[in-house]
XYZ file of C-alpha atoms in Angstrom:
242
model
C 138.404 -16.226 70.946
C 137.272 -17.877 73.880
C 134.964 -15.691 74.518
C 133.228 -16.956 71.351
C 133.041 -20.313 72.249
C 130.136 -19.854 74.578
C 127.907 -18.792 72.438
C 125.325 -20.814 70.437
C 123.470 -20.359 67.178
C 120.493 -19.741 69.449
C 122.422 -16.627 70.833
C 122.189 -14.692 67.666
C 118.072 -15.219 67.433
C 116.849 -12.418 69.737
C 112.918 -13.698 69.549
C 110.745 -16.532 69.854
C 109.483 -19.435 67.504
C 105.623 -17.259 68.570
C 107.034 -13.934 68.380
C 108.088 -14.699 64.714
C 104.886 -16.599 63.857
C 102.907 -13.465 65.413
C 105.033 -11.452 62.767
C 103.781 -13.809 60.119
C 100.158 -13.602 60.565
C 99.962 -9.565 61.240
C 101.676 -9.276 57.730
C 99.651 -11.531 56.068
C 96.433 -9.979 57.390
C 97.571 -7.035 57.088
C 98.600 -7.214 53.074
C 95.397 -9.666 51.860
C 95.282 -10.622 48.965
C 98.039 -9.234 47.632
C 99.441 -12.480 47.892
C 97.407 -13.475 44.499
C 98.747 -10.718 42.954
C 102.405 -11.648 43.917
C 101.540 -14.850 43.059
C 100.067 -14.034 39.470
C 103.234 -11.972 38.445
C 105.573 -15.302 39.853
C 103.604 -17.192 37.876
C 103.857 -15.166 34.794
C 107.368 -14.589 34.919
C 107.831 -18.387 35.022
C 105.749 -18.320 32.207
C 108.139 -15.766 30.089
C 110.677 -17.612 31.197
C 110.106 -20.899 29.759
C 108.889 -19.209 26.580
C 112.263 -18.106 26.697
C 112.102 -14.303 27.264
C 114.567 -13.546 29.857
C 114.275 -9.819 30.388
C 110.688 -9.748 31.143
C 111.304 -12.458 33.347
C 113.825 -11.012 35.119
C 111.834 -7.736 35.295
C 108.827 -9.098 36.471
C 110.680 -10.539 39.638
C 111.872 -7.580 40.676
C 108.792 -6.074 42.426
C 108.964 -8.708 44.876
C 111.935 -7.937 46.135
C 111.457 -4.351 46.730
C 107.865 -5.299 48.442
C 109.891 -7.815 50.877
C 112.982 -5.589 51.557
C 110.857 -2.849 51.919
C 107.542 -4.020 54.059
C 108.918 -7.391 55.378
C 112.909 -6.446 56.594
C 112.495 -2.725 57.181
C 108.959 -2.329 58.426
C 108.528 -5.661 60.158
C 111.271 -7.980 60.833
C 113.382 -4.619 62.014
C 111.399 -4.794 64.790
C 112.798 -7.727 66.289
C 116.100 -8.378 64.537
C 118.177 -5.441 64.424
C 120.122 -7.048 61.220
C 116.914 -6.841 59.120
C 117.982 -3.394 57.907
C 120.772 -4.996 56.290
C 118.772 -7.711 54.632
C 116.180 -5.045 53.621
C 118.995 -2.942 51.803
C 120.308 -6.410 50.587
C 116.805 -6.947 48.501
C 116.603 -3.511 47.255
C 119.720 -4.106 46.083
C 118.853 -7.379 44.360
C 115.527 -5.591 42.604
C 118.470 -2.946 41.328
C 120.462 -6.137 39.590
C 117.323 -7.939 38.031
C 116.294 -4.568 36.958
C 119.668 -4.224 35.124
C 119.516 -7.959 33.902
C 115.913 -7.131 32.691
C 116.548 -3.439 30.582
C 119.993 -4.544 29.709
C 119.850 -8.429 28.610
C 123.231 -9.028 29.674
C 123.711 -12.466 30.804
C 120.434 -13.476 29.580
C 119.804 -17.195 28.048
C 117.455 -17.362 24.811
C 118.589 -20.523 23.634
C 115.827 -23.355 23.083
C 118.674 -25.637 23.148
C 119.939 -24.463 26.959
C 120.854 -27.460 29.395
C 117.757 -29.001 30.054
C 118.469 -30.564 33.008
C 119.197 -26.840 34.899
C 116.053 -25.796 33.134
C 114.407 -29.264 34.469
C 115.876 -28.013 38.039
C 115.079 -24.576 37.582
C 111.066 -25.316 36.955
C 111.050 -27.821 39.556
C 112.211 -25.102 42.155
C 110.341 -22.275 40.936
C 107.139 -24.038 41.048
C 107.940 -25.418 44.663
C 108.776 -21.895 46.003
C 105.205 -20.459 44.392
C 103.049 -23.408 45.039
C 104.298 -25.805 47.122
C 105.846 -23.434 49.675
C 102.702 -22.027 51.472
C 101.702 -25.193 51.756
C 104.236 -26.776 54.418
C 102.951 -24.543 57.340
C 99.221 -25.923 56.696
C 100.542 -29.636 56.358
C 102.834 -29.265 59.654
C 99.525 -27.592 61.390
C 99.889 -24.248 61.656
C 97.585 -21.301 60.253
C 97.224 -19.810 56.573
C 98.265 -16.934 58.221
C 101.607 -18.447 58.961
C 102.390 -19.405 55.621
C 104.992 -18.003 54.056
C 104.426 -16.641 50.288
C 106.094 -15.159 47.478
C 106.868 -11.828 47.239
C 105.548 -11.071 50.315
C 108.537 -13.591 52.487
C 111.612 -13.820 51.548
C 112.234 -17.261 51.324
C 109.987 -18.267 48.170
C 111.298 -15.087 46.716
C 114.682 -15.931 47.032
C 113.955 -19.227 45.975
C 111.523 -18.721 42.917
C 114.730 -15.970 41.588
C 117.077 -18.890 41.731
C 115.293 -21.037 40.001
C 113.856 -18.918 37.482
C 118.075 -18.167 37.419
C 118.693 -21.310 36.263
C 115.932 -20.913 33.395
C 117.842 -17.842 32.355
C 120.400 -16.482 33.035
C 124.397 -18.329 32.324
C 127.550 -17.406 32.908
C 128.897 -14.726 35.637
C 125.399 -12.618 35.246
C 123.710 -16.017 36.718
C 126.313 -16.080 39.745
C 125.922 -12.403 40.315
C 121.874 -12.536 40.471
C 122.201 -15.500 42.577
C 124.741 -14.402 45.423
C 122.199 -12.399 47.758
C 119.226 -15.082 47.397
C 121.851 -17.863 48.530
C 123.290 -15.811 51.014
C 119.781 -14.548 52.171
C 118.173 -18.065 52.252
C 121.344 -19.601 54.293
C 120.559 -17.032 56.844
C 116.924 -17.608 57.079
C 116.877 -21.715 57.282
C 119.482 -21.183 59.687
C 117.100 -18.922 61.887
C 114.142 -21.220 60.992
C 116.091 -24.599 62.124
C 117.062 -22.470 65.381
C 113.102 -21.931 65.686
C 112.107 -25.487 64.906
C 109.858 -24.597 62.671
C 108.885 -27.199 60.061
C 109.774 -25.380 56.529
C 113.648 -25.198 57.674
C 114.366 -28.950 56.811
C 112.831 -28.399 53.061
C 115.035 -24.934 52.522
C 117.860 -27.021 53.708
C 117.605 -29.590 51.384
C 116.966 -27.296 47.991
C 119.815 -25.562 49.624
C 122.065 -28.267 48.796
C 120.812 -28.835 45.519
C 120.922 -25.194 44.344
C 124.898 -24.649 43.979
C 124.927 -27.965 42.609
C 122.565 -26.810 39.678
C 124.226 -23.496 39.646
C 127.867 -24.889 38.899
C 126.496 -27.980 36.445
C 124.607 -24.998 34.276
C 128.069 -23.382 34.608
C 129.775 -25.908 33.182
C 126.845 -27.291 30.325
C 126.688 -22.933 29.441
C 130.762 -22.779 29.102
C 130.605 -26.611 26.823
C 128.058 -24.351 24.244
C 129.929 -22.049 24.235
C 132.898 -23.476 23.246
C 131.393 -25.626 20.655
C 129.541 -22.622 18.793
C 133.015 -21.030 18.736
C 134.019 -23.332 16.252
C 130.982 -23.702 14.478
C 130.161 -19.581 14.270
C 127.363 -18.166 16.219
C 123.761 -18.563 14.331
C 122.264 -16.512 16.577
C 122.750 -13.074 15.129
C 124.745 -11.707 18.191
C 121.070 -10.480 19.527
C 121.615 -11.326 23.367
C 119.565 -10.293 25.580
C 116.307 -10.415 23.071
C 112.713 -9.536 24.409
């Protein structure tokens, strides 16, 4: 235990602030302009989720997590961070559950009367995380190159999921499509504040907003629930609708 003691958060970061910036710009070149297709199909499933079909949504996200498990974590981050492999596997593995949530419906939110303050939330994040997000490396002064995008990085791709999440999905399917991009985007603002680089204090921040949203659509999901109980469903029992 004491052994423990002596090491720092910097201890477990086995590159560079440059090393991982050089990372950065080789994939970007190296992918261009895929990142305005990735960005049209983020868009889009925003898009099918406010018009409130879930499945496509949810469908429509999942290529991005393959393409950043896949090409980010196990082609390129392995090389420097040995614990990429398991973060690659990780975001296979989330494609696999939006790709369930997507052919399946379950857990899927159709309602046009959903909490509108999680859907207020949910926009809000999802449109940071595609728009606003490649922005804060060319406001802090670094390269386009260095810009981090969605569903090429996985920060706005964890991010963008969450919110669209909160669009949705309710009740334990939202929790289980949200564990890995939470646990995923801990990780990475941790490694970015040990970097100092300038898009860790924003990731922090929607960080702490995030569960907060998660547990308040929760709670405004199992209130609706409750009150069409005594009221009978007029729904149909369709969930999970295209």
């Amino acid at each position: 235990m004491s052994e423990w003691s002596t090491y720092s958060l910097q201890d477990f970061i086995p590159f560079s602030q440059e090393v991982y910036l050089r990372l950065l710009e080789r994939l970007n070149e190296s992918v261009w302009p895929l990142h305005l297709a990735m960005l049209a199909l983020g868009l889009a499933a925003l898009v099918f989720a406010l018009k409130r079909r879930p499945r496509i949504a949810c469908l429509f996200m999942a290529p991005a997590w393959i393409f950043a498990g896949l090409v980010f974590h196990l082609q390129r981050f392995a090389e420097l961070n040995w614990a990429a492999h398991y973060f690659g596997w990780t975001f296979l593995a989330q494609a696999v559950i939006l790709t369930l949530i997507g052919t399946t419906g379950i857990g899927t939110d159709r309602r046009e009367s959903s909490d509108k303050l999680s859907s207020l939330v949910g926009v809000s994040i999802a449109l940071l995380s595609l728009l606003g997000y490649p922005l804060i490396a060319l406001l802090a002064g670094y390269s386009w190159r260095q810009a981090e995008v969605f569903g090429i990085h996985p920060d706005p791709t964890a991010l963008a999921t969450l919110g669209l999440g909160l669009i949705v999905l309710k009740g334990i399917t939202l929790w289980i499509a949200s564990i890995i991009p939470l646990l995923t985007t801990v990780l990475s603002a941790l490694t970015l504040f040990v970097l100092e680089l300038p898009w860790a204090t924003p990731l922090l921040s929607l960080l702490a907003l995030i569960p907060v949203a998660l547990v308040w659509k929760s709670i405004a999901s199992g209130k609706q629930v409750e009150g069409r109980s005594g009221k009978g469903d007029s729904n149909g029992g369709l969930p999970g609708d295209w």
